[in-house]
mmCIF file of C-alpha atoms in Angstrom:
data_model
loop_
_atom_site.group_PDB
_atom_site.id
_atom_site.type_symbol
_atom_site.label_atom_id
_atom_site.label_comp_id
_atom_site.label_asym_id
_atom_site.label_seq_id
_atom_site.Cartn_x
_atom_site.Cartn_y
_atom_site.Cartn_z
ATOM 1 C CA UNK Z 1 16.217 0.826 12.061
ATOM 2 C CA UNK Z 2 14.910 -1.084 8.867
ATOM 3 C CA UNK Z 3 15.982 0.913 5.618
ATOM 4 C CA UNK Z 4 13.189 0.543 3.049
ATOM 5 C CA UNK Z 5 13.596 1.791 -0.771
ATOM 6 C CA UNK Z 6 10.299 2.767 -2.021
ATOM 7 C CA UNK Z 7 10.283 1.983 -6.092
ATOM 8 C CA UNK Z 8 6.763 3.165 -7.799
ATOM 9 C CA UNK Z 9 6.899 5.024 -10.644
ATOM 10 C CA UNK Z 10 3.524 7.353 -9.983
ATOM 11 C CA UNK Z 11 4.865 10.317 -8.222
ATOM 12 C CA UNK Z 12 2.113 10.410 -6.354
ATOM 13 C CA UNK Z 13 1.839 7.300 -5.281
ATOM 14 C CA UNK Z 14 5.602 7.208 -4.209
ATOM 15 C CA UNK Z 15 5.056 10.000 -1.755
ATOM 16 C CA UNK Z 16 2.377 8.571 -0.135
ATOM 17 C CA UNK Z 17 4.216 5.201 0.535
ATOM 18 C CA UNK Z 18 7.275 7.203 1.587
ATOM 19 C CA UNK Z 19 5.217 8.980 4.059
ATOM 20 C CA UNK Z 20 3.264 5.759 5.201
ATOM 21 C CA UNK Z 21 6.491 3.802 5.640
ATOM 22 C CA UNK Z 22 8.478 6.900 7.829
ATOM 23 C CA UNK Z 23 4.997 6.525 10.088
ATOM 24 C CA UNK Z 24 6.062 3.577 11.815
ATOM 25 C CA UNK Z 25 8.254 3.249 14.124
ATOM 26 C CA UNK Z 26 11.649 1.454 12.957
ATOM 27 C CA UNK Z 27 11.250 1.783 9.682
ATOM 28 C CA UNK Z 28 12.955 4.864 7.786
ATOM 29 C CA UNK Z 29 12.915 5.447 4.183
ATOM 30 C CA UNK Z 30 16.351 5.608 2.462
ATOM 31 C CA UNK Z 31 15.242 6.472 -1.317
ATOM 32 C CA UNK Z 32 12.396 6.352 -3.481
ATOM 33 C CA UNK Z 33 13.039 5.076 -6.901
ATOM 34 C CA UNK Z 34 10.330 5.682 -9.845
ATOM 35 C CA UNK Z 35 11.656 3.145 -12.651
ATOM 36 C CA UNK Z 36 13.536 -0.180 -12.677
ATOM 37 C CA UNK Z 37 16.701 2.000 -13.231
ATOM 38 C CA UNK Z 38 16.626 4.453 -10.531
ATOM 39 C CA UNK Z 39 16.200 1.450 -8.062
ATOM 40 C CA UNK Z 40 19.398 -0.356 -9.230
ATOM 41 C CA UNK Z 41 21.477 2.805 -8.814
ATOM 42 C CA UNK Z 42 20.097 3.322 -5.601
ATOM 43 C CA UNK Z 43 20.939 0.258 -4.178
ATOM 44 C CA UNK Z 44 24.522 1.019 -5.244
ATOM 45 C CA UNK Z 45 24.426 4.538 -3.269
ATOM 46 C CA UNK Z 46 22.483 3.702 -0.499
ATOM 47 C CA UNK Z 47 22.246 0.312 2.027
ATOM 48 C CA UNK Z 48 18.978 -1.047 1.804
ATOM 49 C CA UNK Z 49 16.902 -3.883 4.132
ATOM 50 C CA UNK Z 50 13.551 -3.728 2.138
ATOM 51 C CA UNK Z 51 12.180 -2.923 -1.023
ATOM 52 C CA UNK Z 52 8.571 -1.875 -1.207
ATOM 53 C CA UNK Z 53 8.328 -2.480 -4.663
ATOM 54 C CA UNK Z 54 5.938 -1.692 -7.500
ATOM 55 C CA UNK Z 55 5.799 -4.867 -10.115
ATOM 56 C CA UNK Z 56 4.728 -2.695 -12.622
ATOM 57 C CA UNK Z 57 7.685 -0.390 -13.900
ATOM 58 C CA UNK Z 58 8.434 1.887 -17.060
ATOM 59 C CA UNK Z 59 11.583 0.201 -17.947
ATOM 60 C CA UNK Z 60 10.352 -3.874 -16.935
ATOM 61 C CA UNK Z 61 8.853 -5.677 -14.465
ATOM 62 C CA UNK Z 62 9.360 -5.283 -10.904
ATOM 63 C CA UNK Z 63 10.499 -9.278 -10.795
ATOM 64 C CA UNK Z 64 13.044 -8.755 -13.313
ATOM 65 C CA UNK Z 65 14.994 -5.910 -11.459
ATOM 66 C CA UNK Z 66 14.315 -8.509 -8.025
ATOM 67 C CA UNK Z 67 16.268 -11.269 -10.520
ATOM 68 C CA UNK Z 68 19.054 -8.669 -11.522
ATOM 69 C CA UNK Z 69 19.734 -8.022 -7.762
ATOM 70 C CA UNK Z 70 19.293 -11.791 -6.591
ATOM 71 C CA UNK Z 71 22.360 -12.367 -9.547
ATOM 72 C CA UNK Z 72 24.236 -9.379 -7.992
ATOM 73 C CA UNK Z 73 24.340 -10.486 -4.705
ATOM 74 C CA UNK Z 74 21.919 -8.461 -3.263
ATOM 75 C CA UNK Z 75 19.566 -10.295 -0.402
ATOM 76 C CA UNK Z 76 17.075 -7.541 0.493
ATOM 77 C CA UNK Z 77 13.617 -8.463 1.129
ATOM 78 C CA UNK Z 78 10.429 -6.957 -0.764
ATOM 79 C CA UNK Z 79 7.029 -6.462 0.065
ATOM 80 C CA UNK Z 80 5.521 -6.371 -3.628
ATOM 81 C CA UNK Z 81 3.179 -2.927 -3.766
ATOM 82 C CA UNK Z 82 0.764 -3.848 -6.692
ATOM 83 C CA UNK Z 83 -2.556 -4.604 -8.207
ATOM 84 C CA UNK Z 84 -1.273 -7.553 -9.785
ATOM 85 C CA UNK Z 85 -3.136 -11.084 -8.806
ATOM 86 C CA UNK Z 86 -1.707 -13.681 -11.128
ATOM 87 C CA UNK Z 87 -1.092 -16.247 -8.578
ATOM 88 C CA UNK Z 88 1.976 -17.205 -11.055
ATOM 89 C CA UNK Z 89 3.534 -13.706 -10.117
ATOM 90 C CA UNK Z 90 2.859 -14.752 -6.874
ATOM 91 C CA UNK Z 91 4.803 -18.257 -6.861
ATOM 92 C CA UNK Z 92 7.695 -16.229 -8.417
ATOM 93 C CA UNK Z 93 8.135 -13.156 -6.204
ATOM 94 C CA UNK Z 94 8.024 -15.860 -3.308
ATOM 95 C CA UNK Z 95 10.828 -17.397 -4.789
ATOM 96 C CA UNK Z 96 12.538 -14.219 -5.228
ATOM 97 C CA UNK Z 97 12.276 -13.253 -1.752
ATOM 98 C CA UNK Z 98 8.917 -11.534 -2.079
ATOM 99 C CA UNK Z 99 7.812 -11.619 1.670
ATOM 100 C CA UNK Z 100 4.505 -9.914 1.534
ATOM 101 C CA UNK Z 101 1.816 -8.646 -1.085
ATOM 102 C CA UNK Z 102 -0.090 -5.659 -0.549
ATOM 103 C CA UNK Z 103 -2.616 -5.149 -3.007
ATOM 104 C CA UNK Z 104 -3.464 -2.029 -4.118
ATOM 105 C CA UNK Z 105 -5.627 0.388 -3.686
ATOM 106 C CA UNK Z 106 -4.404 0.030 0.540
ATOM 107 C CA UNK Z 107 -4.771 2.142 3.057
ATOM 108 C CA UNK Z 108 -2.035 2.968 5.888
ATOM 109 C CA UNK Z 109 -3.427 0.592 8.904
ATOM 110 C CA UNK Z 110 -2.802 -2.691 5.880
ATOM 111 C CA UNK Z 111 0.690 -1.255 5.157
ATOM 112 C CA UNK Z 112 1.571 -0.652 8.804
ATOM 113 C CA UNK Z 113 0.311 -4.261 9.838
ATOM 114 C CA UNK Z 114 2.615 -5.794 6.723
ATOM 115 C CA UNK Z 115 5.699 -3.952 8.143
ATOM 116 C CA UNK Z 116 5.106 -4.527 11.785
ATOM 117 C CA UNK Z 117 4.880 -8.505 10.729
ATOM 118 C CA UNK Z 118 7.984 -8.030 9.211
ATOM 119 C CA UNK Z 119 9.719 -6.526 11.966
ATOM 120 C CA UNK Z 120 8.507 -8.766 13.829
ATOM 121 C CA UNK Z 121 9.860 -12.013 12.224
ATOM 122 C CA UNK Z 122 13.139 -10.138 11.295
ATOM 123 C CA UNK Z 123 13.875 -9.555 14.768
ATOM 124 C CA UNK Z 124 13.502 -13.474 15.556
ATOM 125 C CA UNK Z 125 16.891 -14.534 16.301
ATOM 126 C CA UNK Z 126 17.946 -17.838 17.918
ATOM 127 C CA UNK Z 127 17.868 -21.863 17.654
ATOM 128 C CA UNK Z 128 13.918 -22.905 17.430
ATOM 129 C CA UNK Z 129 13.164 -25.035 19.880
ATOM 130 C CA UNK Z 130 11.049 -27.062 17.603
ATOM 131 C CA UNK Z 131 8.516 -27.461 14.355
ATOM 132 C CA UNK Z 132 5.691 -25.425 16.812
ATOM 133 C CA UNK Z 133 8.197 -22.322 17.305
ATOM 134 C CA UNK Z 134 8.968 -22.245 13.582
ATOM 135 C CA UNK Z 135 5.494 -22.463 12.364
ATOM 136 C CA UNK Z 136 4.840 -19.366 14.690
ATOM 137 C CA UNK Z 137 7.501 -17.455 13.494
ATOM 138 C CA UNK Z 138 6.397 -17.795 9.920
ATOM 139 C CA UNK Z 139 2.815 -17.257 11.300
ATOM 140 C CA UNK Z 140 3.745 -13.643 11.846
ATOM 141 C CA UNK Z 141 5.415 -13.307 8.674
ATOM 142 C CA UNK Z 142 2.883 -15.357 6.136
ATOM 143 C CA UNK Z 143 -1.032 -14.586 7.661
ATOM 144 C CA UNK Z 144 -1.590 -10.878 8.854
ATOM 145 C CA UNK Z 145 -4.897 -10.235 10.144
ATOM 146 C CA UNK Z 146 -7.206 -8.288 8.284
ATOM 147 C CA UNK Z 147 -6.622 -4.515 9.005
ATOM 148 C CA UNK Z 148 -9.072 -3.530 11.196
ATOM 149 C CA UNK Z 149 -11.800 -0.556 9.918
ATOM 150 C CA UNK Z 150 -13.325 2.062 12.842
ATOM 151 C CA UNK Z 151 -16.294 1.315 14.442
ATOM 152 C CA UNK Z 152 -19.175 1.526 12.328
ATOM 153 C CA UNK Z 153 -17.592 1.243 8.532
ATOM 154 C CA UNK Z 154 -17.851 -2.826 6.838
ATOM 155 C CA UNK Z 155 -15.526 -3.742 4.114
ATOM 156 C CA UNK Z 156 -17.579 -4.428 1.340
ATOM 157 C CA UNK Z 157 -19.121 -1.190 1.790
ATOM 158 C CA UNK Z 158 -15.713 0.330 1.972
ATOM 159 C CA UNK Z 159 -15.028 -1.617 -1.245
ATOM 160 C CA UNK Z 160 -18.059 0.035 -3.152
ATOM 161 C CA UNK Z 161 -17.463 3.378 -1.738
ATOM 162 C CA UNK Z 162 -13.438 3.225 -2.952
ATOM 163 C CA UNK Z 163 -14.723 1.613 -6.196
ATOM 164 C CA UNK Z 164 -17.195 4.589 -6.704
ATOM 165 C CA UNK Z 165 -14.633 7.113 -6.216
ATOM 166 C CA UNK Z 166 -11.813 5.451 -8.465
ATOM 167 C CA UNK Z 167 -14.318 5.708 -11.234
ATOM 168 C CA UNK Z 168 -14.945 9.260 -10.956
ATOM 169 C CA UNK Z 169 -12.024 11.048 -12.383
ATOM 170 C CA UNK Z 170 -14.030 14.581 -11.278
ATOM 171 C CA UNK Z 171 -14.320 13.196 -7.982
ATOM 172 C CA UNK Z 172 -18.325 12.834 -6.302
ATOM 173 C CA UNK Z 173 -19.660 14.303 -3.319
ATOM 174 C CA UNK Z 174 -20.869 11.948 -0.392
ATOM 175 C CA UNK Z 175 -25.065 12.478 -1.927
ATOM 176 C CA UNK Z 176 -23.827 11.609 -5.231
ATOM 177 C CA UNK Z 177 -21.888 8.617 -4.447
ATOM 178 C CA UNK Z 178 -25.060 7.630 -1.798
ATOM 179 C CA UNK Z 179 -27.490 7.437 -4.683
ATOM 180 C CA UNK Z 180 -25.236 5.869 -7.085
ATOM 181 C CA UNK Z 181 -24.918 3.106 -3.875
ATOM 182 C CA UNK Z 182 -28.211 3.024 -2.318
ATOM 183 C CA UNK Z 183 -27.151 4.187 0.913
ATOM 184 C CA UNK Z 184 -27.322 7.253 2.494
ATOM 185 C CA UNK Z 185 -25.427 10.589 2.522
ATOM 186 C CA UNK Z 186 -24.385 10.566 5.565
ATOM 187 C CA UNK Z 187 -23.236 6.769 5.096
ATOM 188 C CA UNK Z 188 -21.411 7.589 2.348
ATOM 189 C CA UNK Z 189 -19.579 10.692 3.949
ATOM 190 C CA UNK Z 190 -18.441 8.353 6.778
ATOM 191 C CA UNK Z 191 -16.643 6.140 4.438
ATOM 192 C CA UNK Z 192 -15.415 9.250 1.825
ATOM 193 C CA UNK Z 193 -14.242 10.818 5.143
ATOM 194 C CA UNK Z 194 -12.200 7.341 6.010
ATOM 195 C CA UNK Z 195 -10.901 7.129 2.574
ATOM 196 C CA UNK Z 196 -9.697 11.159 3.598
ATOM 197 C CA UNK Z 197 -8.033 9.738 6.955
ATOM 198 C CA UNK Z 198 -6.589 6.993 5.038
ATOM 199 C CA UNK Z 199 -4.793 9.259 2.384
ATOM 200 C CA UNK Z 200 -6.784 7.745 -0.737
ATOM 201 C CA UNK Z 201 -8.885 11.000 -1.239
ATOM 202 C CA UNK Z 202 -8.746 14.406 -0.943
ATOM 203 C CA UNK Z 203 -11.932 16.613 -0.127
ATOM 204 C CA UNK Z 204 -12.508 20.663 -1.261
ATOM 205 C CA UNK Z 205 -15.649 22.360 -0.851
ATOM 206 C CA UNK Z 206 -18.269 22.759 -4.355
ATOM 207 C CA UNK Z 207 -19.916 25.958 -4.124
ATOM 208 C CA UNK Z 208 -23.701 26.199 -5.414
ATOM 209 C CA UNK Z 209 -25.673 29.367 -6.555
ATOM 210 C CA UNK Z 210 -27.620 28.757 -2.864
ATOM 211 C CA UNK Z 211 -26.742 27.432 0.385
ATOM 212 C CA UNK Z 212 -23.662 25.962 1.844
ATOM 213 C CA UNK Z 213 -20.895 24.650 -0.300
ATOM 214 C CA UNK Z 214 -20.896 20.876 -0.452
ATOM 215 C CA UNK Z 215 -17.775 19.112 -0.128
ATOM 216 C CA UNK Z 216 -16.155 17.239 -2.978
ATOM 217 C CA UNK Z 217 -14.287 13.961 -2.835
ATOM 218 C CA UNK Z 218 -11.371 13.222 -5.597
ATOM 219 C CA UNK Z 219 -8.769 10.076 -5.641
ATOM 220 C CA UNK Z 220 -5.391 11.071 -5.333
ATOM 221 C CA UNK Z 221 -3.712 8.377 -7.309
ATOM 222 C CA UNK Z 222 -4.910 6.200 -9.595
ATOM 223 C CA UNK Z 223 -2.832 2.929 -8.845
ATOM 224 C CA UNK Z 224 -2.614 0.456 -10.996
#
């Protein structure tokens, strides 16, 4: 069992990692940390394999509490959680141990792909048998496929729809967000209801003066 410690500081956030990590199989959360703080004294309590790690923290960066533990002795991996792009960050992490980024907003299926890989090229054990059996093992580790979407729903309409919704704080229903899109309601639902699925949205009903209540999609967490 791989022993992840889940460090974001949005509450919110945090519990949905936490519940996408104990999803698959092998993989069990042992804490969830919210600052840079909280993480260090976990990783004294608890034994750890993986961080899933937020760069962004309320008491310093996510790469300075990965240099404190490097210094301590600590050789966990991390799969950095974050919206950061800074291809500097990147080239740091890396050296840091950073195995994987996951940028955010994700949904489950790119999280559970990243940790499979993992598992995957943690479990490698053995002499390779040549340059061709290395390259594959890092293969697994360093290009994940693109998570795949249902039948039907396209990325960069998944993309608009998610963009739509993060920049409604009141949340939109699926004819709203179709207008605002040029596409239609029932389009839109599709996606909204993916985004639902996916745990990025939640969805409550809107009552009118006259007919049917229409249903109302919000963004649960507003990661950075």
């Amino acid at each position: 069992m791989i022993r992840v410690l889940v460090v974001e500081d949005d509450p919110v956030a945090a519990d949905a990692h936490r519940l996408y990590v104990d999803r698959v199989p092998g993989f069990e959360v042992a804490a969830v940390a919210h600052s840079r703080a909280q993480a260090a004294r976990a990783l004294e309590r608890v034994p750890v394999d993986l961080l899933l790690l937020d760069l962004y923290l309320p008491d310093g960066h996510g790469l300075q509490l990965l240099r404190s533990l490097r210094a301590a002795g600590h050789s966990a991996d991390v799969i950095a959680v974050t919206s950061a792009r800074d291809l500097a960050v990147v080239r740091e992490g890396v050296s840091l141990g950073v195995v994987q980024y996951v940028l955010k907003p994700f949904t489950f299926a790119t999280l559970r792909d990243r940790l499979v890989r993992y598992a995957e090229f943690r479990a490698a054990a053995g002499e390779a048998s040549g340059q061709d059996e290395v390259d594959r093992a890092l293969g697994v580790l360093r290009a994940p496929q693109p998570a795949q979407l249902p039948k039907g729903l396209s990325g960069p309409t998944l993309e608009a729809v998610t963009r739509a919704l993060r920049s409604a704080p009141d949340g939109v229903t699926a004819a709203a967000a179709g207008e605002s899109l040029g596409i239609s309601r029932i389009t839109a639902r599709r996606y909204l209801e993916h985004l639902v699925t996916a745990g990025r949205a939640v969805r409550s009903p809107q009552y009118g003066q006259i007919g049917r209540p229409e249903l109302h999609y919000r963004w649960v967490a507003e990661n950075r």
